mmCIF file of C-alpha atoms in Angstrom:
data_model
loop_
_atom_site.group_PDB
_atom_site.id
_atom_site.type_symbol
_atom_site.label_atom_id
_atom_site.label_comp_id
_atom_site.label_asym_id
_atom_site.label_seq_id
_atom_site.Cartn_x
_atom_site.Cartn_y
_atom_site.Cartn_z
ATOM 1 C CA MET S 452 -32.037 -33.835 -119.980
ATOM 2 C CA LYS S 453 -33.122 -31.848 -116.950
ATOM 3 C CA LEU S 454 -36.336 -31.720 -114.953
ATOM 4 C CA ASN S 455 -39.146 -29.643 -116.455
ATOM 5 C CA LEU S 456 -39.037 -26.754 -113.990
ATOM 6 C CA GLU S 457 -40.266 -23.191 -114.361
ATOM 7 C CA GLN S 458 -39.026 -20.345 -112.222
ATOM 8 C CA ILE S 459 -41.342 -19.467 -109.357
ATOM 9 C CA PRO S 460 -42.722 -15.911 -109.819
ATOM 10 C CA ARG S 461 -40.970 -13.292 -107.720
ATOM 11 C CA GLU S 462 -42.666 -10.208 -106.273
ATOM 12 C CA LYS S 463 -40.945 -7.333 -104.518
ATOM 13 C CA THR S 464 -43.850 -7.182 -102.108
ATOM 14 C CA LEU S 465 -47.542 -8.101 -102.011
ATOM 15 C CA THR S 466 -50.632 -6.794 -100.276
ATOM 16 C CA LYS S 467 -52.914 -9.283 -98.572
ATOM 17 C CA LYS S 468 -55.494 -8.838 -101.331
ATOM 18 C CA GLU S 469 -52.916 -9.383 -104.079
ATOM 19 C CA PHE S 470 -51.568 -12.500 -102.400
ATOM 20 C CA ILE S 471 -55.030 -14.043 -101.958
ATOM 21 C CA GLN S 472 -56.142 -13.306 -105.522
ATOM 22 C CA LYS S 473 -52.938 -14.077 -107.434
ATOM 23 C CA TYR S 474 -51.457 -16.964 -105.440
ATOM 24 C CA PHE S 475 -53.587 -18.423 -102.646
ATOM 25 C CA LYS S 476 -56.860 -18.891 -104.517
ATOM 26 C CA PRO S 477 -55.209 -20.465 -107.594
ATOM 27 C CA GLN S 478 -52.759 -22.305 -105.306
ATOM 28 C CA LYS S 479 -49.606 -21.096 -107.029
ATOM 29 C CA PRO S 480 -46.196 -20.651 -105.345
ATOM 30 C CA VAL S 481 -44.510 -17.254 -105.130
ATOM 31 C CA VAL S 482 -41.314 -15.748 -103.726
ATOM 32 C CA ILE S 483 -41.808 -12.412 -101.943
ATOM 33 C CA GLU S 484 -38.478 -10.604 -101.852
ATOM 34 C CA CYS S 485 -39.170 -7.703 -99.470
ATOM 35 C CA PHE S 486 -41.586 -8.494 -96.684
ATOM 36 C CA ILE S 487 -39.819 -8.847 -93.329
ATOM 37 C CA GLU S 488 -37.449 -5.861 -93.227
ATOM 38 C CA ASP S 489 -39.293 -4.528 -90.165
ATOM 39 C CA TRP S 490 -38.632 -7.717 -88.184
ATOM 40 C CA PRO S 491 -35.684 -7.547 -85.747
ATOM 41 C CA ALA S 492 -34.876 -11.028 -87.071
ATOM 42 C CA TYR S 493 -34.130 -9.546 -90.502
ATOM 43 C CA SER S 494 -30.972 -7.865 -89.223
ATOM 44 C CA LYS S 495 -30.227 -10.071 -86.186
ATOM 45 C CA TRP S 496 -30.738 -13.642 -87.294
ATOM 46 C CA ASN S 497 -27.618 -15.354 -88.585
ATOM 47 C CA LEU S 498 -25.636 -18.407 -87.528
ATOM 48 C CA ASP S 499 -23.568 -16.494 -84.989
ATOM 49 C CA TYR S 500 -26.684 -15.078 -83.343
ATOM 50 C CA MET S 501 -28.252 -18.530 -83.105
ATOM 51 C CA LYS S 502 -25.048 -19.788 -81.548
ATOM 52 C CA GLU S 503 -25.207 -16.949 -79.019
ATOM 53 C CA VAL S 504 -28.829 -17.413 -77.930
ATOM 54 C CA ALA S 505 -29.108 -21.196 -78.273
ATOM 55 C CA GLY S 506 -25.532 -22.442 -78.043
ATOM 56 C CA GLY S 507 -26.167 -24.656 -75.039
ATOM 57 C CA LYS S 508 -29.244 -26.352 -76.515
ATOM 58 C CA GLU S 509 -28.923 -29.897 -77.784
ATOM 59 C CA VAL S 510 -30.373 -30.076 -81.277
ATOM 60 C CA PRO S 511 -31.618 -33.072 -83.323
ATOM 61 C CA LEU S 512 -29.723 -33.697 -86.563
ATOM 62 C CA TYR S 513 -30.729 -35.521 -89.736
ATOM 63 C CA ASP S 514 -28.769 -36.571 -92.813
ATOM 64 C CA ASP S 515 -29.653 -38.183 -96.144
ATOM 65 C CA ARG S 516 -29.412 -41.845 -95.147
ATOM 66 C CA PRO S 517 -32.378 -43.965 -96.305
ATOM 67 C CA VAL S 518 -35.287 -44.638 -93.970
ATOM 68 C CA LYS S 519 -34.784 -47.767 -91.865
ATOM 69 C CA HIS S 520 -37.525 -49.999 -90.531
ATOM 70 C CA ASP S 521 -36.358 -49.672 -86.916
ATOM 71 C CA GLU S 522 -36.333 -45.877 -86.868
ATOM 72 C CA GLY S 523 -39.333 -44.022 -85.500
ATOM 73 C CA PHE S 524 -41.195 -41.237 -87.251
ATOM 74 C CA ASN S 525 -38.795 -38.260 -87.604
ATOM 75 C CA GLU S 526 -36.243 -39.902 -85.299
ATOM 76 C CA PRO S 527 -32.949 -37.931 -85.430
ATOM 77 C CA HIS S 528 -29.733 -39.534 -86.659
ATOM 78 C CA ALA S 529 -27.532 -37.604 -84.217
ATOM 79 C CA LYS S 530 -27.623 -34.869 -81.565
ATOM 80 C CA MET S 531 -25.216 -32.016 -80.917
ATOM 81 C CA LYS S 532 -24.951 -28.750 -78.997
ATOM 82 C CA MET S 533 -25.974 -25.797 -81.163
ATOM 83 C CA THR S 534 -22.545 -24.217 -80.600
ATOM 84 C CA ASP S 535 -20.838 -27.261 -82.080
ATOM 85 C CA TYR S 536 -23.353 -27.527 -84.900
ATOM 86 C CA VAL S 537 -22.795 -23.930 -86.032
ATOM 87 C CA GLU S 538 -19.047 -24.542 -86.043
ATOM 88 C CA LEU S 539 -19.638 -27.692 -88.094
ATOM 89 C CA LEU S 540 -21.670 -25.703 -90.633
ATOM 90 C CA LYS S 541 -18.908 -23.127 -90.953
ATOM 91 C CA SER S 542 -16.135 -25.680 -91.310
ATOM 92 C CA GLY S 543 -17.284 -27.057 -94.675
ATOM 93 C CA PRO S 544 -19.924 -29.229 -96.364
ATOM 94 C CA THR S 545 -21.963 -31.471 -94.055
ATOM 95 C CA LYS S 546 -25.055 -33.593 -94.574
ATOM 96 C CA TYR S 547 -26.416 -32.808 -91.135
ATOM 97 C CA ARG S 548 -29.591 -30.704 -90.984
ATOM 98 C CA ILE S 549 -31.893 -29.510 -88.230
ATOM 99 C CA PHE S 550 -35.468 -30.355 -89.116
ATOM 100 C CA LEU S 551 -38.659 -29.073 -87.443
ATOM 101 C CA TRP S 552 -37.031 -27.312 -84.474
ATOM 102 C CA ASN S 553 -39.708 -25.524 -82.439
ATOM 103 C CA ILE S 554 -38.177 -22.215 -81.430
ATOM 104 C CA LEU S 555 -41.019 -21.190 -79.133
ATOM 105 C CA LYS S 556 -40.399 -24.261 -77.015
ATOM 106 C CA GLU S 557 -36.591 -24.230 -77.082
ATOM 107 C CA VAL S 558 -35.641 -20.520 -77.180
ATOM 108 C CA PRO S 559 -38.704 -18.418 -76.258
ATOM 109 C CA GLU S 560 -36.834 -15.098 -76.541
ATOM 110 C CA LEU S 561 -36.579 -15.557 -80.304
ATOM 111 C CA GLN S 562 -40.342 -14.958 -80.446
ATOM 112 C CA LYS S 563 -39.586 -11.250 -79.863
ATOM 113 C CA ASP S 564 -37.685 -11.061 -83.149
ATOM 114 C CA PHE S 565 -40.599 -11.687 -85.515
ATOM 115 C CA SER S 566 -44.336 -11.157 -85.833
ATOM 116 C CA TYR S 567 -47.049 -13.201 -87.500
ATOM 117 C CA PRO S 568 -47.754 -11.556 -90.870
ATOM 118 C CA ASP S 569 -51.283 -11.088 -92.160
ATOM 119 C CA PHE S 570 -51.504 -12.997 -95.425
ATOM 120 C CA GLY S 571 -55.254 -13.399 -95.058
ATOM 121 C CA LEU S 572 -54.819 -16.895 -93.572
ATOM 122 C CA ARG S 573 -54.920 -17.882 -89.913
ATOM 123 C CA LEU S 574 -51.384 -18.985 -89.060
ATOM 124 C CA MET S 575 -50.786 -21.694 -86.466
ATOM 125 C CA LYS S 576 -48.947 -19.629 -83.870
ATOM 126 C CA GLY S 577 -47.726 -22.552 -81.802
ATOM 127 C CA LEU S 578 -45.728 -24.061 -84.653
ATOM 128 C CA PRO S 579 -42.959 -21.780 -85.929
ATOM 129 C CA MET S 580 -40.252 -24.218 -87.001
ATOM 130 C CA LEU S 581 -36.581 -23.662 -87.843
ATOM 131 C CA PHE S 582 -34.623 -25.625 -90.453
ATOM 132 C CA PHE S 583 -30.803 -25.516 -90.721
ATOM 133 C CA GLY S 584 -28.453 -27.085 -93.243
ATOM 134 C CA GLY S 585 -24.847 -27.164 -94.340
ATOM 135 C CA GLN S 586 -23.464 -26.687 -97.822
ATOM 136 C CA ASP S 587 -24.839 -29.340 -100.214
ATOM 137 C CA SER S 588 -27.159 -30.882 -97.617
ATOM 138 C CA HIS S 589 -30.694 -31.538 -98.786
ATOM 139 C CA THR S 590 -34.078 -32.923 -97.837
ATOM 140 C CA PHE S 591 -35.763 -35.802 -99.598
ATOM 141 C CA MET S 592 -38.579 -34.806 -101.917
ATOM 142 C CA HIS S 593 -41.600 -34.844 -99.619
ATOM 143 C CA TYR S 594 -44.826 -33.124 -98.678
ATOM 144 C CA ASP S 595 -45.972 -32.238 -95.180
ATOM 145 C CA ILE S 596 -48.206 -34.616 -93.269
ATOM 146 C CA ASP S 597 -50.900 -31.965 -92.714
ATOM 147 C CA LEU S 598 -50.792 -30.593 -96.306
ATOM 148 C CA ALA S 599 -50.644 -27.086 -94.831
ATOM 149 C CA ASN S 600 -50.079 -23.781 -96.574
ATOM 150 C CA ILE S 601 -46.441 -22.961 -95.772
ATOM 151 C CA PHE S 602 -44.644 -19.614 -95.589
ATOM 152 C CA HIS S 603 -40.907 -20.273 -95.643
ATOM 153 C CA PHE S 604 -38.759 -17.338 -94.436
ATOM 154 C CA HIS S 605 -35.093 -17.689 -95.329
ATOM 155 C CA PHE S 606 -32.168 -16.330 -93.302
ATOM 156 C CA GLU S 607 -28.476 -16.403 -94.203
ATOM 157 C CA GLY S 608 -27.044 -18.310 -97.129
ATOM 158 C CA LYS S 609 -28.645 -19.542 -100.316
ATOM 159 C CA LYS S 610 -31.092 -22.402 -100.788
ATOM 160 C CA GLN S 611 -32.595 -24.023 -103.874
ATOM 161 C CA CYS S 612 -36.240 -25.075 -103.629
ATOM 162 C CA ILE S 613 -37.939 -27.441 -106.091
ATOM 163 C CA LEU S 614 -41.731 -27.816 -105.874
ATOM 164 C CA PHE S 615 -44.335 -30.074 -107.470
ATOM 165 C CA SER S 616 -48.088 -29.976 -107.005
ATOM 166 C CA GLN S 617 -50.000 -33.071 -105.908
ATOM 167 C CA ASP S 618 -51.180 -33.395 -109.526
ATOM 168 C CA GLU S 619 -47.628 -34.461 -110.467
ATOM 169 C CA THR S 620 -47.420 -37.220 -107.827
ATOM 170 C CA LYS S 621 -47.955 -39.983 -110.377
ATOM 171 C CA PHE S 622 -44.605 -39.123 -112.033
ATOM 172 C CA LEU S 623 -42.501 -38.780 -108.859
ATOM 173 C CA TYR S 624 -41.968 -42.399 -107.714
ATOM 174 C CA LYS S 625 -43.920 -41.824 -104.509
ATOM 175 C CA ILE S 626 -43.385 -44.406 -101.764
ATOM 176 C CA PRO S 627 -46.717 -45.995 -100.731
ATOM 177 C CA HIS S 628 -47.957 -45.286 -97.197
ATOM 178 C CA SER S 629 -45.519 -42.388 -96.792
ATOM 179 C CA LEU S 630 -44.903 -38.733 -97.627
ATOM 180 C CA ILE S 631 -41.686 -39.145 -99.642
ATOM 181 C CA THR S 632 -40.474 -40.224 -103.057
ATOM 182 C CA ARG S 633 -37.709 -42.762 -103.677
ATOM 183 C CA GLU S 634 -34.813 -41.568 -101.546
ATOM 184 C CA ASP S 635 -32.204 -42.541 -104.124
ATOM 185 C CA ILE S 636 -33.445 -39.902 -106.592
ATOM 186 C CA ASP S 637 -31.236 -36.801 -106.668
ATOM 187 C CA PHE S 638 -33.787 -34.143 -107.581
ATOM 188 C CA ALA S 639 -31.037 -31.543 -107.913
ATOM 189 C CA ASP S 640 -29.515 -33.608 -110.746
ATOM 190 C CA PRO S 641 -31.708 -36.641 -111.503
ATOM 191 C CA ASP S 642 -30.757 -39.577 -113.703
ATOM 192 C CA LEU S 643 -33.681 -39.540 -116.151
ATOM 193 C CA GLU S 644 -32.603 -42.790 -117.752
ATOM 194 C CA LYS S 645 -33.010 -44.534 -114.407
ATOM 195 C CA TRP S 646 -36.144 -42.533 -113.463
ATOM 196 C CA PRO S 647 -37.798 -41.839 -116.834
ATOM 197 C CA ALA S 648 -41.213 -40.788 -115.512
ATOM 198 C CA LEU S 649 -39.651 -37.647 -113.999
ATOM 199 C CA GLN S 650 -39.341 -36.076 -117.449
ATOM 200 C CA TYR S 651 -43.155 -35.777 -117.568
ATOM 201 C CA ALA S 652 -43.466 -33.980 -114.226
ATOM 202 C CA LYS S 653 -43.941 -30.211 -114.387
ATOM 203 C CA GLY S 654 -42.500 -28.408 -111.391
ATOM 204 C CA HIS S 655 -41.234 -25.113 -110.042
ATOM 205 C CA VAL S 656 -37.857 -23.894 -108.816
ATOM 206 C CA ALA S 657 -36.487 -20.871 -106.967
ATOM 207 C CA GLN S 658 -33.339 -19.823 -105.173
ATOM 208 C CA LEU S 659 -33.868 -18.182 -101.805
ATOM 209 C CA GLU S 660 -31.596 -15.604 -100.201
ATOM 210 C CA HIS S 661 -31.710 -13.701 -96.925
ATOM 211 C CA GLY S 662 -35.108 -12.112 -96.327
ATOM 212 C CA ASN S 663 -36.981 -13.970 -99.069
ATOM 213 C CA VAL S 664 -40.342 -15.579 -98.297
ATOM 214 C CA LEU S 665 -41.492 -18.615 -100.271
ATOM 215 C CA TYR S 666 -45.187 -19.498 -100.289
ATOM 216 C CA ILE S 667 -45.667 -23.257 -100.718
ATOM 217 C CA PRO S 668 -49.325 -24.086 -101.514
ATOM 218 C CA GLU S 669 -51.286 -26.862 -99.831
ATOM 219 C CA GLY S 670 -49.719 -30.283 -100.113
ATOM 220 C CA TYR S 671 -46.988 -29.284 -102.558
ATOM 221 C CA TRP S 672 -44.005 -31.600 -102.772
ATOM 222 C CA HIS S 673 -40.765 -29.807 -101.884
ATOM 223 C CA HIS S 674 -37.048 -30.540 -102.095
ATOM 224 C CA MET S 675 -34.639 -28.155 -100.374
ATOM 225 C CA LYS S 676 -30.912 -28.019 -101.108
ATOM 226 C CA TYR S 677 -28.580 -25.714 -99.189
ATOM 227 C CA ILE S 678 -26.177 -24.100 -101.642
ATOM 228 C CA THR S 679 -24.391 -22.471 -98.704
ATOM 229 C CA PRO S 680 -24.898 -22.951 -94.928
ATOM 230 C CA GLY S 681 -28.036 -21.258 -93.689
ATOM 231 C CA PHE S 682 -31.429 -21.613 -92.080
ATOM 232 C CA SER S 683 -35.099 -20.841 -92.549
ATOM 233 C CA MET S 684 -38.272 -20.536 -90.485
ATOM 234 C CA SER S 685 -41.656 -21.888 -91.557
ATOM 235 C CA LEU S 686 -45.067 -20.657 -90.495
ATOM 236 C CA ARG S 687 -48.107 -22.603 -91.598
ATOM 237 C CA ALA S 688 -51.847 -22.299 -92.056
ATOM 238 C CA ILE S 689 -54.243 -25.231 -92.088
ATOM 239 C CA ALA S 690 -55.295 -26.670 -95.451
ATOM 240 C CA ARG S 691 -58.534 -25.141 -96.729
ATOM 241 C CA LYS S 692 -59.505 -27.545 -99.511
ATOM 242 C CA PRO S 693 -61.765 -30.334 -98.178
ATOM 243 C CA LYS S 694 -59.822 -32.938 -100.174
ATOM 244 C CA ASN S 695 -56.538 -31.855 -98.598
ATOM 245 C CA LEU S 696 -58.062 -31.672 -95.119
ATOM 246 C CA GLY S 697 -59.273 -35.230 -95.570
ATOM 247 C CA LYS S 698 -55.817 -36.378 -96.647
ATOM 248 C CA ALA S 699 -54.260 -34.609 -93.643
ATOM 249 C CA VAL S 700 -56.607 -36.363 -91.201
ATOM 250 C CA TYR S 701 -55.900 -39.715 -92.847
ATOM 251 C CA ASN S 702 -52.123 -39.164 -92.798
ATOM 252 C CA ILE S 703 -52.036 -38.149 -89.149
ATOM 253 C CA PHE S 704 -54.501 -40.626 -87.661
ATOM 254 C CA VAL S 705 -54.262 -43.652 -89.987
ATOM 255 C CA MET S 706 -51.364 -43.748 -92.450
ATOM 256 C CA ARG S 707 -48.574 -42.896 -90.013
ATOM 257 C CA HIS S 708 -49.683 -45.495 -87.461
ATOM 258 C CA PHE S 709 -50.278 -48.179 -90.094
ATOM 259 C CA ASP S 710 -46.795 -47.646 -91.522
ATOM 260 C CA ASN S 711 -45.179 -47.835 -88.071
ATOM 261 C CA LEU S 712 -47.106 -51.049 -87.336
ATOM 262 C CA MET S 713 -45.951 -52.649 -90.589
ATOM 263 C CA ARG S 714 -42.351 -51.674 -89.868
ATOM 264 C CA ARG S 715 -42.561 -53.489 -86.553
ATOM 265 C CA LEU S 716 -44.221 -56.547 -88.058
ATOM 266 C CA LYS S 717 -42.326 -56.877 -91.345
ATOM 267 C CA GLY S 718 -39.077 -55.005 -90.675
ATOM 268 C CA GLN S 719 -36.869 -54.176 -93.652
ATOM 269 C CA GLU S 720 -39.063 -56.351 -95.870
ATOM 270 C CA TRP S 721 -41.774 -53.672 -95.589
ATOM 271 C CA ILE S 722 -39.369 -50.888 -96.591
ATOM 272 C CA ASP S 723 -38.090 -52.893 -99.555
ATOM 273 C CA TRP S 724 -41.639 -53.715 -100.707
ATOM 274 C CA LYS S 725 -42.613 -50.035 -100.624
ATOM 275 C CA ASN S 726 -39.544 -49.037 -102.648
ATOM 276 C CA GLU S 727 -40.328 -51.686 -105.264
ATOM 277 C CA LYS S 728 -43.969 -50.623 -105.461
ATOM 278 C CA ALA S 729 -42.961 -46.984 -105.993
ATOM 279 C CA VAL S 730 -41.109 -47.976 -109.162
ATOM 280 C CA GLU S 731 -43.676 -50.527 -110.316
ATOM 281 C CA ARG S 732 -46.640 -48.163 -110.008
ATOM 282 C CA THR S 733 -44.852 -45.251 -111.629
ATOM 283 C CA GLN S 734 -43.419 -47.265 -114.510
ATOM 284 C CA LYS S 735 -46.920 -48.476 -115.422
ATOM 285 C CA LEU S 736 -47.651 -44.945 -116.596
ATOM 286 C CA LEU S 737 -45.002 -45.305 -119.277
ATOM 287 C CA LEU S 738 -46.376 -48.542 -120.741
ATOM 288 C CA PRO S 739 -48.555 -48.285 -123.867
ATOM 289 C CA ASP S 740 -52.193 -49.225 -123.448
#
């Protein structure tokens, strides 16, 4: 048995009005296939180009090892020169990914290769982030701390994206006081006997290729798997729904700091307790009244 996933709608292109009415207002994901052909990045951006313009930069790398109590928030697992990282990506499968790399800060000239599109939302222009991954590397299922509206522009390679709305959280084995699900769930091929609640979750899936834009609505859970080496850029707009804005403020100013405090005080015991609670709370849904 597989996850209950429907294909994300695909549009060749969309006007601002069409996007707002069909996807933003109802908070539905969409893949726009032809939207950035006028960007220099559309024809320039590939792994070799990134190696050329940023080869000397040291980049933070992440893999799929479980969260440890003594690791800080978004602390990288390794660091490497971009030149070496691109060669690693080309050499074969690797778990190492670049996560949340601010290109304006690190390589300002890349700003000239794209513009901020008018989707009818005010994009946060200081936060264009790049994400790289090797064949078969993946993120944990998670949602972003600020529950923003995300526009995910994909360059080079192929990537599978699985999304769930916040309404499906109760079925996903969410870890308390965090933004992730159980890290030992393989959302690309889950064991539904071990994680039976997943069969009740209704999600969305799409495969991205060069030039595609994926709109991820506010607070949506997302799991990204690189089918081939490649990279993407995300632009974001602040959450509009009051409920999501409230969650974002809580996550940033309360939840994150509370979790870090408990890691320091309780160590691995805190991590283990959260993992157990994720299963316990989710499994309760499956028990008869």
